[in-house]
DNA sequence: CGGCTTGTGTAGCCAAAGCTACGGAATGCG
DNA sequence: CGCATTCCGTAGCTTTGGCTACACAAGCCG
């Protein structure tokens, strides 16, 4: 997918009717964002539907005391639902959004998206599926917060976000923000995991040494 | 709304096309549920779209240790989204559902709902709006969990769920389940609120004595 | 009235996690 | 190489919240 790929070549928009295509052609805007750049601030009105072409967005809550906590991520091919929300409900976006990788977005103004939604079955399905998926992620997250302790959630985050080779390139501060806690706590817990031989820790990088052990920890069987 | 009201008389289904009406007429089922009755168990496949005609459902997570935590409520006129989710995504419902009041439901089988969705703009809008609303509630809840302490969340719950006359008819156990904590903790916190003159506590019932004070507590200004 | 069930108040202990405060290591850059 | 920045490790203290255990109060019903 090169830089100039129009949104009409992307999966869910590939089979639009001519009318739909025409609509989109007039309005497509492509936006680039460098990595730790803020996109949306809480309370801001959504100006349209955002569609992630490449990269990754992070949606997070910001507590009064400055603590962050990741709500969910948006990957390539996914729509940024706040748009959909705000589109259909006229509500303000209830969180912050940030690009965690260099990200390319297509934006579709609200009225156009509404029209597309009314006319194109593909867009309807995409919309509903995106919202549903998000509901699932949020429910899972919420359950996790209540049901698991921080060390389990950390272990989980390491497993989930680790690359194929068992590497996780995040600083402890980023992990802390992700889990809604503080750096020191993460340091402590990472210390424990290292002592237990489950991971190794380098600067800005964690190596998974014993994935099964992490999984066992998450499952709650005998924390070493 | 008497007992026999068909779903086609309820708001979003009132202006269906004849085709839509015909579809619905064939399949409508009305279900009654007595109050603390379980409707759905986690992992169960959703058999169709549920539509709350009267009463209230509570969707909650259940931790391995038996702790509950409310995820959100579903009131009259709202659709139970798990259905929508499962309908469009073929996912299992990720939580438990329970009737907290005597509740009447209409169920619409999956395939029928899909057809309605394809044909009836009203149903499309309802679907998207319901999902969006839920996303908002979940995000708000998730943020609350991270950002506020238990006494603030309790104060909030008391304010939000209190009736017009400033009465909240819930046992401490129910409050604990709602907030994802235990009875003793609630007792302690209620004790503090009573000492601070913000509420009065009777058996299975709380009286709000100083709503403004509660609001101040939530906002974080000088917890007495 | 007496016993049963359900709900509440209290007290103390403990583990989890937040906060403060460092010192020191790794990296980057001039 | 020297310096600055960023990141990590540790230590100790404090607060919050979970757990145990029990006594009492309020309704319910025979």
XYZ file of C-alpha atoms (C1' of nucleotides) in Angstrom:
508
model
C 0.000 0.000 0.000
C 1.885 3.024 -1.158
C 1.435 6.504 0.019
C -1.097 7.548 -2.504
C -3.439 4.603 -2.325
C -6.932 6.029 -2.396
C -9.379 4.710 0.115
C -11.464 3.210 -2.679
C -8.796 0.579 -3.134
C -8.999 -0.519 0.480
C -10.940 -3.633 1.321
C -14.370 -2.547 2.486
C -14.537 0.314 0.025
C -13.494 -1.648 -3.012
C -16.886 -2.753 -4.209
C -18.861 0.411 -3.899
C -21.472 1.447 -6.383
C -20.574 4.186 -8.813
C -22.573 6.624 -6.792
C -20.612 5.717 -3.690
C -17.332 6.001 -5.508
C -18.250 9.414 -6.803
C -19.143 10.571 -3.328
C -15.869 9.371 -1.915
C -13.719 10.707 -4.726
C -14.811 14.241 -4.001
C -13.964 14.222 -0.375
C -11.137 11.880 0.325
C -8.422 13.384 2.426
C -5.343 11.552 3.498
C -3.615 12.548 6.687
C -0.181 11.588 7.910
C 0.709 11.516 11.546
C 4.123 11.118 13.075
C 4.312 8.790 15.969
C 3.551 10.342 19.324
C 1.242 12.906 17.890
C -2.093 13.677 19.408
C -5.075 13.466 17.150
C -8.115 14.004 19.238
C -8.703 15.554 22.584
C -11.491 14.595 24.855
C -14.638 16.566 24.327
C -13.715 17.520 20.816
C -16.501 17.054 18.302
C -15.740 14.482 15.657
C -15.509 16.071 12.266
C -15.965 12.881 10.301
C -15.203 9.211 10.043
C -11.567 8.278 10.295
C -10.259 5.232 8.582
C -6.808 3.914 9.394
C -4.958 3.020 6.206
C -1.627 2.206 7.801
C -0.106 2.462 11.254
C -1.792 2.297 14.608
C -3.801 4.554 16.835
C -4.141 4.309 20.557
C -7.278 5.457 22.306
C -6.775 6.223 25.957
C -8.308 7.805 28.975
C -6.526 10.493 30.921
C -7.192 10.783 34.619
C -7.137 14.111 36.432
C -3.845 13.140 38.071
C -2.206 12.585 34.697
C -2.446 8.819 34.668
C -3.190 7.317 31.321
C -4.883 4.044 30.521
C -5.295 2.474 27.139
C -8.879 1.777 26.180
C -8.142 0.075 22.881
C -6.094 0.212 19.724
C -7.113 0.804 16.138
C -5.173 -0.982 13.447
C -4.986 -0.739 9.658
C -8.275 -1.369 7.935
C -10.236 -0.386 11.003
C -12.440 2.592 11.421
C -12.034 4.926 14.277
C -15.403 4.523 15.867
C -15.549 7.752 17.718
C -16.428 9.107 14.368
C -19.263 6.661 13.971
C -20.445 7.379 17.456
C -20.432 11.036 17.078
C -21.871 10.757 13.629
C -24.975 8.988 14.694
C -25.361 10.231 18.191
C -24.013 13.738 18.182
C -21.960 12.961 21.204
C -18.558 14.247 21.995
C -15.630 11.926 21.861
C -14.959 10.698 25.369
C -11.245 10.041 25.194
C -7.903 10.953 23.718
C -6.341 9.493 20.615
C -2.700 9.270 19.723
C -0.690 7.698 16.910
C 1.693 5.083 18.288
C 3.222 4.431 14.903
C 3.438 6.638 11.865
C -0.115 6.498 10.713
C -1.997 7.350 7.580
C -5.664 8.182 7.842
C -8.444 8.799 5.420
C -11.181 11.079 6.660
C -14.709 11.059 5.406
C -16.899 13.969 6.440
C -19.918 13.109 8.507
C -22.662 13.847 5.987
C -20.890 11.867 3.293
C -20.443 8.926 5.606
C -24.096 9.028 6.499
C -24.999 8.891 2.832
C -22.618 6.033 2.209
C -24.097 4.201 5.158
C -27.589 4.619 3.751
C -26.632 3.467 0.281
C -23.837 0.921 0.518
C -24.418 -2.386 2.270
C -20.679 -2.900 2.594
C -20.327 0.273 4.556
C -23.223 -0.651 6.774
C -21.686 -3.980 7.576
C -18.330 -2.443 8.198
C -19.843 0.053 10.556
C -21.740 -2.458 12.599
C -18.902 -4.916 12.666
C -16.477 -2.267 13.812
C -18.756 -1.140 16.586
C -19.435 -4.690 17.680
C -15.784 -5.522 17.783
C -15.108 -2.483 19.847
C -17.833 -3.381 22.276
C -16.180 -6.730 22.732
C -12.769 -5.246 23.283
C -14.108 -2.807 25.815
C -16.027 -5.435 27.702
C -12.998 -7.666 27.785
C -10.853 -4.819 29.009
C -13.328 -3.883 31.682
C -13.564 -7.421 32.863
C -9.806 -7.719 32.930
C -9.486 -4.672 35.116
C -11.848 -6.111 37.687
C -10.788 -9.714 37.594
C -7.024 -9.642 37.344
C -4.236 -8.210 39.386
C -1.648 -5.958 37.926
C 1.025 -8.596 37.553
C -1.364 -10.758 35.601
C -2.431 -7.887 33.423
C 1.205 -7.030 32.819
C 2.021 -10.610 31.876
C -0.925 -10.568 29.553
C 0.123 -7.312 27.945
C 3.613 -8.689 27.386
C 2.262 -11.794 25.715
C -0.318 -9.992 23.642
C 1.815 -7.143 22.417
C 5.033 -9.096 22.040
C 6.241 -9.628 18.516
C 6.545 -13.061 16.966
C 10.091 -13.429 18.229
C 9.006 -12.810 21.795
C 10.216 -9.247 21.901
C 8.273 -6.314 23.235
C 9.669 -2.914 22.414
C 8.096 -0.637 24.951
C 9.493 1.396 27.772
C 8.234 0.752 31.258
C 6.576 4.128 31.171
C 4.604 3.137 28.109
C 3.559 -0.102 29.742
C 2.508 1.809 32.818
C 0.410 4.195 30.766
C -1.087 1.307 28.907
C -2.188 -0.443 32.070
C -3.208 2.686 33.896
C -0.559 2.568 36.587
C 2.847 4.094 37.282
C 6.361 3.345 36.189
C 7.649 2.266 39.570
C 4.982 -0.355 39.944
C 5.814 -1.736 36.526
C 9.493 -1.811 37.445
C 8.668 -3.762 40.595
C 6.491 -6.258 38.765
C 8.995 -6.682 35.952
C 11.576 -7.353 38.625
C 9.411 -10.152 39.958
C 8.876 -11.613 36.499
C 12.611 -11.512 35.847
C 13.342 -13.188 39.172
C 10.837 -15.864 38.278
C 12.702 -16.452 35.040
C 9.717 -15.598 32.878
C 11.215 -12.644 31.040
C 14.424 -10.729 30.527
C 14.503 -6.975 30.623
C 16.642 -4.623 28.600
C 16.400 -0.936 28.019
C 13.088 -0.248 26.280
C 12.706 -3.895 25.445
C 11.435 -7.044 27.095
C 12.257 -10.576 25.991
C 9.831 -13.345 26.754
C 11.796 -16.225 28.209
C 8.949 -18.507 29.218
C 5.673 -17.823 27.494
C 3.992 -20.820 29.070
C 5.021 -19.582 32.488
C 3.473 -16.204 31.785
C 0.307 -17.895 30.650
C 0.225 -19.914 33.847
C 0.666 -16.770 35.877
C -2.247 -15.157 34.095
C -4.378 -18.208 34.706
C -3.628 -17.755 38.375
C -1.862 -21.019 39.038
C 0.694 -20.552 41.745
C 2.436 -17.263 41.231
C 6.046 -18.316 41.913
C -47.744 -0.509 27.712
C -49.798 -3.518 28.624
C -48.697 -7.069 28.621
C -49.695 -7.883 25.119
C -48.218 -4.920 23.324
C -46.597 -6.262 20.192
C -43.171 -5.038 19.361
C -44.494 -3.342 16.239
C -46.134 -0.758 18.474
C -42.868 0.144 20.123
C -41.062 3.241 19.011
C -38.408 2.199 16.558
C -40.519 -0.523 15.041
C -43.610 1.561 14.530
C -42.893 2.810 11.032
C -41.752 -0.326 9.338
C -42.632 -1.174 5.786
C -45.303 -3.787 5.248
C -42.625 -6.296 4.408
C -40.878 -5.611 7.684
C -44.110 -5.863 9.605
C -44.873 -9.173 8.007
C -41.460 -10.504 8.929
C -41.845 -9.446 12.510
C -45.364 -10.682 12.909
C -44.347 -14.215 12.192
C -41.609 -14.423 14.716
C -42.362 -12.214 17.624
C -41.929 -13.860 20.952
C -42.472 -12.165 24.237
C -40.624 -13.341 27.292
C -41.236 -12.512 30.906
C -38.543 -12.641 33.491
C -38.881 -12.378 37.231
C -36.400 -10.190 38.932
C -33.192 -11.918 39.910
C -33.338 -14.353 37.079
C -30.366 -15.135 34.905
C -30.848 -14.735 31.203
C -27.532 -15.313 29.575
C -24.397 -17.000 30.664
C -20.999 -16.111 29.410
C -19.928 -17.982 26.324
C -23.456 -18.764 25.331
C -24.227 -18.124 21.694
C -26.824 -15.445 21.169
C -29.936 -16.844 19.618
C -31.296 -13.575 18.377
C -31.804 -9.917 19.056
C -33.371 -9.078 22.386
C -35.413 -5.993 22.791
C -36.360 -4.777 26.251
C -40.031 -3.761 26.323
C -40.277 -3.127 30.025
C -38.055 -3.571 33.052
C -34.310 -3.523 33.272
C -31.465 -5.852 32.537
C -28.063 -5.774 34.099
C -25.021 -6.953 32.219
C -22.147 -7.898 34.430
C -18.801 -9.599 34.545
C -18.089 -12.430 36.947
C -14.550 -12.857 38.186
C -13.102 -16.267 38.996
C -13.304 -15.448 42.711
C -17.018 -14.782 42.464
C -16.843 -11.018 42.421
C -19.314 -9.342 40.161
C -19.073 -5.994 38.447
C -21.740 -4.252 36.468
C -20.744 -3.436 32.924
C -23.892 -1.586 31.982
C -27.670 -1.614 32.169
C -30.286 -2.003 29.471
C -33.522 -0.140 29.900
C -36.912 -0.199 28.169
C -36.734 0.576 24.492
C -33.132 -0.492 24.265
C -31.772 -3.436 22.435
C -29.583 -5.934 24.113
C -26.526 -5.570 21.979
C -24.973 -8.878 22.644
C -27.452 -10.014 20.120
C -26.305 -7.473 17.606
C -22.727 -8.333 18.264
C -23.177 -11.993 17.918
C -25.427 -11.481 14.986
C -22.898 -9.699 12.897
C -19.718 -11.104 14.248
C -20.522 -14.627 15.253
C -18.900 -14.058 18.584
C -19.956 -15.430 21.892
C -21.442 -13.169 24.439
C -18.702 -12.176 26.846
C -20.669 -11.586 30.012
C -23.652 -12.489 32.131
C -27.081 -10.919 32.009
C -29.682 -10.731 34.720
C -33.050 -9.080 35.148
C -32.974 -6.573 37.993
C -36.653 -5.788 37.672
C -39.442 -7.829 36.246
C -38.662 -7.569 32.606
C -40.456 -8.223 29.367
C -38.430 -8.983 26.284
C -39.163 -9.426 22.632
C -36.797 -11.696 20.802
C -36.130 -11.534 17.111
C -34.245 -14.445 15.581
C -30.901 -13.620 14.016
C -31.756 -14.176 10.361
C -34.894 -12.098 10.656
C -33.023 -9.296 12.308
C -30.434 -9.353 9.574
C -33.139 -9.000 6.979
C -34.772 -6.190 8.875
C -31.425 -4.488 9.125
C -30.924 -4.743 5.373
C -34.364 -3.440 4.547
C -35.454 -0.995 7.205
C -33.557 2.247 7.694
C -35.116 2.649 11.121
C -33.705 -0.636 12.271
C -30.288 0.267 10.906
C -30.290 3.508 12.775
C -31.464 1.859 15.935
C -28.733 -0.716 15.691
C -25.949 1.736 15.175
C -27.245 4.107 17.774
C -27.538 1.346 20.329
C -24.040 0.143 19.689
C -22.650 3.644 19.806
C -24.370 4.377 23.054
C -23.011 1.224 24.536
C -19.513 2.083 23.433
C -19.872 5.357 25.242
C -21.127 3.757 28.406
C -18.340 1.240 28.393
C -15.685 3.831 27.783
C -17.068 5.970 30.554
C -17.151 3.021 32.903
C -13.625 2.019 32.037
C -12.403 5.512 32.593
C -14.215 5.707 35.888
C -12.559 2.562 37.131
C -9.124 3.948 36.410
C -9.622 7.519 37.435
C -11.714 7.374 40.578
C -11.391 5.799 43.953
C -14.000 3.561 45.388
C -15.592 6.156 47.630
C -16.016 8.453 44.656
C -17.458 5.699 42.547
C -19.816 4.801 45.355
C -20.945 8.392 45.738
C -21.487 8.510 42.023
C -23.500 5.324 42.009
C -25.682 6.642 44.804
C -26.356 9.846 42.936
C -26.913 8.199 39.581
C -29.132 5.389 40.707
C -30.982 7.266 43.377
C -34.628 7.919 42.718
C -36.049 11.379 42.344
C -36.705 11.610 46.073
C -33.098 10.889 46.886
C -33.708 7.300 47.845
C -31.679 4.364 46.708
C -33.176 0.969 47.376
C -30.251 -1.381 47.191
C -28.558 -3.562 49.728
C -24.899 -3.049 50.391
C -24.237 -6.380 48.765
C -25.882 -5.212 45.565
C -23.861 -2.027 45.610
C -20.716 -4.051 46.137
C -21.518 -6.294 43.195
C -22.302 -3.289 41.095
C -18.972 -1.666 41.798
C -16.979 -4.856 41.680
C -15.966 -4.924 45.329
C -17.098 -6.539 48.564
C -19.768 -5.852 51.107
C -17.426 -4.940 53.948
C -15.730 -2.275 51.917
C -19.064 -0.767 51.006
C -20.093 -0.806 54.643
C -16.914 1.023 55.557
C -17.342 3.641 52.863
C -20.998 4.128 53.654
C -19.968 4.634 57.241
C -17.648 7.420 56.127
C -20.345 9.029 54.017
C -22.769 8.895 56.921
C -20.200 10.414 59.277
C -19.642 13.173 56.765
C -23.380 13.865 56.796
C -23.775 13.166 53.099
C -26.208 10.273 53.378
C -28.310 8.313 55.828
C -28.376 4.566 55.794
C -31.261 2.257 56.570
C -31.751 -1.386 55.939
C -31.607 -1.952 52.169
C -32.032 1.739 51.554
C -29.893 4.850 51.396
C -31.149 8.416 51.694
C -29.198 11.183 50.066
C -28.831 13.969 52.593
C -26.466 16.268 50.735
C -26.346 15.703 47.008
C -24.063 18.662 46.453
C -21.646 17.264 48.981
C -21.593 13.957 47.183
C -20.934 15.745 43.926
C -18.078 17.631 45.517
C -16.620 14.404 46.802
C -16.753 12.912 43.321
C -15.094 15.965 41.867
C -12.311 15.363 44.340
C -12.525 18.584 46.318
C -11.408 17.945 49.838
C -12.776 14.578 50.894
C -13.924 15.422 54.411
C -42.959 -14.810 71.320
C -39.019 -17.318 69.456
C -36.391 -18.737 65.985
C -34.775 -17.971 61.129
C -33.017 -15.321 57.409
C -31.191 -11.436 55.643
C -28.872 -7.247 56.082
C -25.654 -4.077 58.670
C -21.640 -2.322 61.813
C -17.041 -3.000 63.511
C -12.393 -4.370 64.139
C -8.201 -5.942 62.789
C -4.966 -7.886 59.596
C -2.751 -8.228 55.131
C -1.627 -7.688 50.350
C -1.635 -4.668 46.418
C -0.553 -0.741 44.527
C 0.496 4.362 44.653
C 3.992 8.047 45.904
C 8.553 10.021 46.957
C 13.166 9.891 46.374
C 17.175 8.484 44.877
C 21.335 6.565 42.211
C 22.879 4.520 38.382
C 22.925 2.554 33.519
C 22.227 3.063 28.536
C 21.974 5.862 24.732
C 22.650 9.867 21.931
C 25.078 13.782 20.481
C 28.249 17.438 20.045
C 35.293 11.910 25.339
C 32.079 14.516 28.105
C 27.610 15.791 28.812
C 22.588 15.447 28.724
C 18.664 12.778 28.272
C 16.141 8.973 28.793
C 15.296 4.858 31.019
C 15.715 1.505 34.749
C 16.303 -0.525 39.752
C 15.646 -0.091 44.474
C 13.986 1.176 48.913
C 10.731 2.746 52.074
C 6.432 4.641 53.394
C 1.400 5.256 52.925
C -3.230 4.390 51.375
C -6.577 1.626 49.579
C -9.012 -2.123 49.414
C -9.712 -7.262 50.148
C -10.387 -10.964 53.679
C -11.701 -13.014 58.226
C -14.537 -13.052 61.949
C -18.134 -11.893 64.703
C -22.132 -9.364 67.002
C -26.114 -7.044 66.382
C -30.558 -5.326 64.020
C -34.562 -5.819 61.237
C -37.841 -8.056 59.168
C -40.544 -12.825 58.278
C -43.205 -16.444 59.767
C -44.865 -20.060 62.401
